Amino acid sequence: MENNMKNKPELKHLIEDIAIMPTIAHIAVDLLRAEIPFLRVIKSWDEKIAKPNKEIIEGKQSYDGVELTLWGFFDRHWNANWKRVKAIKKNKIPMYTFHGCFETCPRSLKGYYLNLSLDNRYTTKALKSHIDIAAGLACGDNPIVVFHPGTANRHISKERALDNIMYNLSSALSYAERRGVILTLENMPYALRAKRQCTMLDHYDFQYVFRRLQHNNLKITFDWGHLNTQIRNRQFMKKHGFTADDALRFEHINEFIDKMKDNIVHCHTHYNRSHFLKIPADSSEHKRDYKKILLYLFYWTDLVKFFREGYKNTPDEHLPYTRITSDHLLFYKKTIENLINNTAIRQYGYITHELPPKKILKYFTFHRQGVMDNDEFIESLRIFKSLYQNNLD
């Protein structure tokens, strides 16, 4: 096994774009233009306000590139915004994976809200436009576009939601193959007291889909932190027969990896404390911080109404690896070794670290427990690499 690993390509470690490219700025600009139409004549706002900080991707021990979220790259009819693509290219930032639009936006924000669990006539076009942009911006082979499976109202059965996901994806997979793009579905977190429930939470959901929809360009992005939040979900624990001790050993993480194996080609890594904290400290506070920005600037919009209602995924803390305590580090390490050595991640070559910064645009607090500064971003990466390279200093 060890010799085989040496022959496989070196992994590229990517950072989510919010760490260096504040895409929330694009949302702010698009919201202003939508609400105050005459502001559309100002063309350079988004380029100036979202100027990237490249320091954590340019050093010797730094990240290898970025996973770019494609919010703000489409008009209301899902036509690609090629001017923005051209502006992003000018920054010469290496991008290898991409995060598709998803369902946490209000439906009224066209070109942002995308929900694969619903039947919508624009979804096929949305997926193909995502594929086009990924193919146009990608720096490496096998660019990956990560999609949330979406959410469904409680009056829609889970089977119907999963059928919608399969129908929507099947309409774009041949096109993805022609463009050389891999589409992945991401496992979702436990949403506390949510009105709309996420689909595809565990390996049973993925097996249901992958047995019925088999294609070389449809794979899985495994999100470590999302699955760890399911420990708070009593139905999940009962369904899988896990105990509290199992949770402390991350048996739920290893079970998903062992069941889905080669279908997993990419991962989102971050840490949360769901396995030993009933209510993670400060997790609701950081949500209020960036909500204040929107409340002050766009108090009349649907987006603010959405944030007033509150974001429900409070256990999903997205902590850096510097926050893992020694008593949990060994079992965490075993899950990472399992993930990298027993899936197709090495073959495809990318790991994305979803680590939000404490501040965005230098002044606004985005996440109270977010990464403090560039040094912590780099240290977090060093710790992660040590978990599977066995070279912790």
CSV table of N, CA, C and O in Angstrom, one decimal, residues 140-198:
chain,number,residue,atom,x,y,z
A,140,GLY,N,-6.5,22.7,-14.0
A,140,GLY,CA,-5.9,21.3,-14.0
A,140,GLY,C,-6.9,20.4,-14.7
A,140,GLY,O,-7.9,20.8,-15.2
A,141,ASP,N,-6.5,19.1,-14.7
A,141,ASP,CA,-7.3,18.1,-15.3
A,141,ASP,C,-8.5,17.8,-14.3
A,141,ASP,O,-8.5,18.0,-13.1
A,142,ASN,N,-9.6,17.2,-14.9
A,142,ASN,CA,-10.7,16.8,-14.2
A,142,ASN,C,-11.3,17.8,-13.2
A,142,ASN,O,-11.4,17.6,-12.0
A,143,PRO,N,-11.6,19.0,-13.7
A,143,PRO,CA,-12.2,20.0,-12.8
A,143,PRO,C,-13.5,19.5,-12.3
A,143,PRO,O,-14.2,18.7,-12.9
A,144,ILE,N,-13.7,19.8,-11.0
A,144,ILE,CA,-14.9,19.3,-10.3
A,144,ILE,C,-15.8,20.4,-9.9
A,144,ILE,O,-15.4,21.5,-9.5
A,145,VAL,N,-17.1,20.2,-10.1
A,145,VAL,CA,-18.1,21.2,-9.7
A,145,VAL,C,-19.0,20.5,-8.6
A,145,VAL,O,-19.6,19.4,-8.9
A,146,VAL,N,-18.9,21.0,-7.4
A,146,VAL,CA,-19.6,20.5,-6.3
A,146,VAL,C,-21.0,21.0,-6.2
A,146,VAL,O,-21.2,22.3,-6.2
A,147,PHE,N,-22.0,20.2,-6.1
A,147,PHE,CA,-23.4,20.6,-5.9
A,147,PHE,C,-24.0,20.1,-4.6
A,147,PHE,O,-23.8,18.9,-4.2
A,148,HIS,N,-24.8,21.0,-3.9
A,148,HIS,CA,-25.6,20.5,-2.9
A,148,HIS,C,-26.8,19.8,-3.5
A,148,HIS,O,-27.3,20.2,-4.6
A,149,PRO,N,-27.3,18.7,-2.8
A,149,PRO,CA,-28.5,18.0,-3.4
A,149,PRO,C,-29.8,18.8,-3.2
A,149,PRO,O,-30.8,18.5,-3.8
A,150,GLY,N,-29.7,19.9,-2.4
A,150,GLY,CA,-30.9,20.7,-2.2
A,150,GLY,C,-31.7,20.4,-1.0
A,150,GLY,O,-31.4,19.5,-0.2
A,151,THR,N,-32.8,21.0,-0.9
A,151,THR,CA,-33.8,20.8,0.2
A,151,THR,C,-35.2,20.7,-0.3
A,151,THR,O,-35.5,21.1,-1.4
A,152,ALA,N,-36.0,20.0,0.4
A,152,ALA,CA,-37.4,19.7,0.0
A,152,ALA,C,-38.4,20.1,1.1
A,152,ALA,O,-38.1,19.9,2.3
A,153,ASN,N,-39.5,20.6,0.7
A,153,ASN,CA,-40.6,20.9,1.7
A,153,ASN,C,-41.0,19.6,2.3
A,153,ASN,O,-40.9,18.5,1.7
A,154,ARG,N,-41.6,19.6,3.5
A,154,ARG,CA,-42.0,18.4,4.2
A,154,ARG,C,-43.1,17.7,3.5
A,154,ARG,O,-43.3,16.5,3.7
A,155,HIS,N,-43.9,18.4,2.6
A,155,HIS,CA,-45.0,17.7,1.9
A,155,HIS,C,-44.5,16.9,0.7
A,155,HIS,O,-45.2,16.2,0.1
A,156,ILE,N,-43.2,17.1,0.3
A,156,ILE,CA,-42.6,16.3,-0.8
A,156,ILE,C,-41.8,15.2,-0.2
A,156,ILE,O,-41.0,15.3,0.7
A,157,SER,N,-42.1,14.0,-0.6
A,157,SER,CA,-41.5,12.8,-0.1
A,157,SER,C,-40.0,12.8,-0.4
A,157,SER,O,-39.5,13.4,-1.4
A,158,LYS,N,-39.2,12.1,0.4
A,158,LYS,CA,-37.8,12.1,0.2
A,158,LYS,C,-37.5,11.4,-1.2
A,158,LYS,O,-36.6,11.8,-1.9
A,159,GLU,N,-38.3,10.3,-1.5
A,159,GLU,CA,-38.1,9.6,-2.8
A,159,GLU,C,-38.3,10.6,-3.9
A,159,GLU,O,-37.6,10.5,-4.9
A,160,ARG,N,-39.3,11.4,-3.8
A,160,ARG,CA,-39.6,12.4,-4.9
A,160,ARG,C,-38.4,13.4,-5.0
A,160,ARG,O,-38.0,13.7,-6.2
A,161,ALA,N,-37.9,13.8,-3.9
A,161,ALA,CA,-36.8,14.7,-4.0
A,161,ALA,C,-35.6,14.1,-4.6
A,161,ALA,O,-34.9,14.7,-5.4
A,162,LEU,N,-35.3,12.8,-4.2
A,162,LEU,CA,-34.1,12.1,-4.8
A,162,LEU,C,-34.3,11.9,-6.3
A,162,LEU,O,-33.4,11.9,-7.1
A,163,ASP,N,-35.6,11.6,-6.7
A,163,ASP,CA,-35.9,11.4,-8.1
A,163,ASP,C,-35.6,12.7,-8.9
A,163,ASP,O,-35.1,12.7,-10.0
A,164,ASN,N,-36.0,13.8,-8.3
A,164,ASN,CA,-35.7,15.1,-8.9
A,164,ASN,C,-34.2,15.4,-9.1
A,164,ASN,O,-33.8,15.9,-10.1
A,165,ILE,N,-33.4,15.0,-8.1
A,165,ILE,CA,-32.0,15.2,-8.1
A,165,ILE,C,-31.4,14.4,-9.3
A,165,ILE,O,-30.6,14.8,-10.1
A,166,MET,N,-31.9,13.1,-9.4
A,166,MET,CA,-31.4,12.2,-10.5
A,166,MET,C,-31.8,12.7,-11.8
A,166,MET,O,-31.0,12.7,-12.8
A,167,TYR,N,-33.0,13.2,-12.0
A,167,TYR,CA,-33.5,13.7,-13.2
A,167,TYR,C,-32.7,15.0,-13.6
A,167,TYR,O,-32.3,15.1,-14.8
A,168,ASN,N,-32.5,15.9,-12.7
A,168,ASN,CA,-31.8,17.1,-13.0
A,168,ASN,C,-30.4,16.8,-13.4
A,168,ASN,O,-29.9,17.4,-14.4
A,169,LEU,N,-29.7,15.9,-12.7
A,169,LEU,CA,-28.3,15.7,-13.0
A,169,LEU,C,-28.1,14.9,-14.3
A,169,LEU,O,-27.2,15.1,-15.1
A,170,SER,N,-29.1,14.0,-14.6
A,170,SER,CA,-29.0,13.1,-15.8
A,170,SER,C,-29.0,14.0,-17.0
A,170,SER,O,-28.4,13.6,-18.1
A,171,SER,N,-29.7,15.1,-16.9
A,171,SER,CA,-29.8,16.0,-18.1
A,171,SER,C,-28.5,16.7,-18.5
A,171,SER,O,-28.4,17.2,-19.6
A,172,ALA,N,-27.6,16.7,-17.6
A,172,ALA,CA,-26.3,17.4,-17.8
A,172,ALA,C,-25.1,16.6,-17.8
A,172,ALA,O,-24.0,17.1,-18.2
A,173,LEU,N,-25.2,15.3,-17.5
A,173,LEU,CA,-24.0,14.4,-17.4
A,173,LEU,C,-23.2,14.2,-18.7
A,173,LEU,O,-22.0,14.2,-18.8
A,174,SER,N,-24.0,14.0,-19.8
A,174,SER,CA,-23.3,13.8,-21.1
A,174,SER,C,-22.6,15.1,-21.5
A,174,SER,O,-21.5,15.0,-22.0
A,175,TYR,N,-23.2,16.2,-21.2
A,175,TYR,CA,-22.5,17.5,-21.5
A,175,TYR,C,-21.3,17.7,-20.6
A,175,TYR,O,-20.2,18.1,-21.1
A,176,ALA,N,-21.3,17.3,-19.4
A,176,ALA,CA,-20.2,17.4,-18.5
A,176,ALA,C,-19.1,16.5,-19.0
A,176,ALA,O,-17.9,16.8,-19.0
A,177,GLU,N,-19.4,15.3,-19.5
A,177,GLU,CA,-18.4,14.4,-20.1
A,177,GLU,C,-17.7,15.0,-21.3
A,177,GLU,O,-16.5,14.9,-21.4
A,178,ARG,N,-18.5,15.6,-22.1
A,178,ARG,CA,-17.9,16.3,-23.3
A,178,ARG,C,-17.0,17.4,-23.0
A,178,ARG,O,-15.9,17.6,-23.6
A,179,ARG,N,-17.3,18.1,-21.9
A,179,ARG,CA,-16.4,19.3,-21.5
A,179,ARG,C,-15.3,18.9,-20.5
A,179,ARG,O,-14.5,19.7,-20.1
A,180,GLY,N,-15.3,17.6,-20.1
A,180,GLY,CA,-14.2,17.1,-19.2
A,180,GLY,C,-14.4,17.6,-17.8
A,180,GLY,O,-13.4,17.8,-17.1
A,181,VAL,N,-15.6,17.7,-17.3
A,181,VAL,CA,-15.9,18.2,-16.0
A,181,VAL,C,-16.6,17.1,-15.2
A,181,VAL,O,-17.5,16.4,-15.7
A,182,ILE,N,-16.2,16.9,-13.9
A,182,ILE,CA,-16.8,16.0,-13.0
A,182,ILE,C,-17.9,16.7,-12.2
A,182,ILE,O,-17.6,17.8,-11.6
A,183,LEU,N,-19.1,16.2,-12.1
A,183,LEU,CA,-20.1,16.7,-11.2
A,183,LEU,C,-20.1,15.9,-9.9
A,183,LEU,O,-20.1,14.6,-10.0
A,184,THR,N,-20.1,16.5,-8.8
A,184,THR,CA,-20.2,15.7,-7.5
A,184,THR,C,-21.4,16.2,-6.7
A,184,THR,O,-21.7,17.4,-6.7
A,185,LEU,N,-21.9,15.3,-5.9
A,185,LEU,CA,-22.9,15.6,-4.9
A,185,LEU,C,-22.3,15.6,-3.5
A,185,LEU,O,-21.4,14.8,-3.3
A,186,GLU,N,-22.7,16.5,-2.7
A,186,GLU,CA,-22.1,16.7,-1.4
A,186,GLU,C,-23.1,16.2,-0.3
A,186,GLU,O,-24.3,16.6,-0.3
A,187,ASN,N,-22.6,15.4,0.6
A,187,ASN,CA,-23.4,15.1,1.8
A,187,ASN,C,-23.7,16.3,2.6
A,187,ASN,O,-22.8,17.2,2.8
A,188,MET,N,-24.9,16.4,3.2
A,188,MET,CA,-25.3,17.6,3.8
A,188,MET,C,-25.4,17.5,5.4
A,188,MET,O,-25.5,16.4,5.9
A,189,PRO,N,-25.4,18.6,6.1
A,189,PRO,CA,-25.4,18.6,7.5
A,189,PRO,C,-26.8,18.4,8.1
A,189,PRO,O,-27.8,18.5,7.4
A,190,TYR,N,-26.8,18.2,9.4
A,190,TYR,CA,-28.0,18.1,10.1
A,190,TYR,C,-28.5,19.6,10.4
A,190,TYR,O,-27.7,20.4,10.9
A,191,ALA,N,-29.7,19.9,10.0
A,191,ALA,CA,-30.2,21.2,10.1
A,191,ALA,C,-31.2,21.2,11.3
A,191,ALA,O,-32.3,20.6,11.3
A,192,LEU,N,-30.8,21.9,12.4
A,192,LEU,CA,-31.7,22.0,13.6
A,192,LEU,C,-32.9,22.8,13.3
A,192,LEU,O,-32.8,24.0,12.8
A,193,ARG,N,-34.0,22.2,13.6
A,193,ARG,CA,-35.3,23.0,13.6
A,193,ARG,C,-35.6,23.6,12.2
A,193,ARG,O,-36.2,24.6,12.1
A,194,ALA,N,-35.1,23.0,11.2
A,194,ALA,CA,-35.2,23.6,9.8
A,194,ALA,C,-36.6,23.4,9.3
A,194,ALA,O,-37.2,22.3,9.5
A,195,LYS,N,-37.2,24.3,8.6
A,195,LYS,CA,-38.5,24.2,7.9
A,195,LYS,C,-38.3,23.3,6.7
A,195,LYS,O,-39.3,22.5,6.3
A,196,ARG,N,-37.2,23.3,6.0
A,196,ARG,CA,-36.9,22.5,4.8
A,196,ARG,C,-35.8,21.6,5.2
A,196,ARG,O,-34.8,22.0,5.7
A,197,GLN,N,-35.9,20.3,4.8
A,197,GLN,CA,-34.9,19.4,5.2
A,197,GLN,C,-34.0,19.0,4.0
A,197,GLN,O,-34.4,18.9,2.9
A,198,CYS,N,-32.7,18.9,4.3
A,198,CYS,CA,-31.7,18.5,3.3
A,198,CYS,C,-31.9,17.1,2.9
A,198,CYS,O,-32.4,16.3,3.7
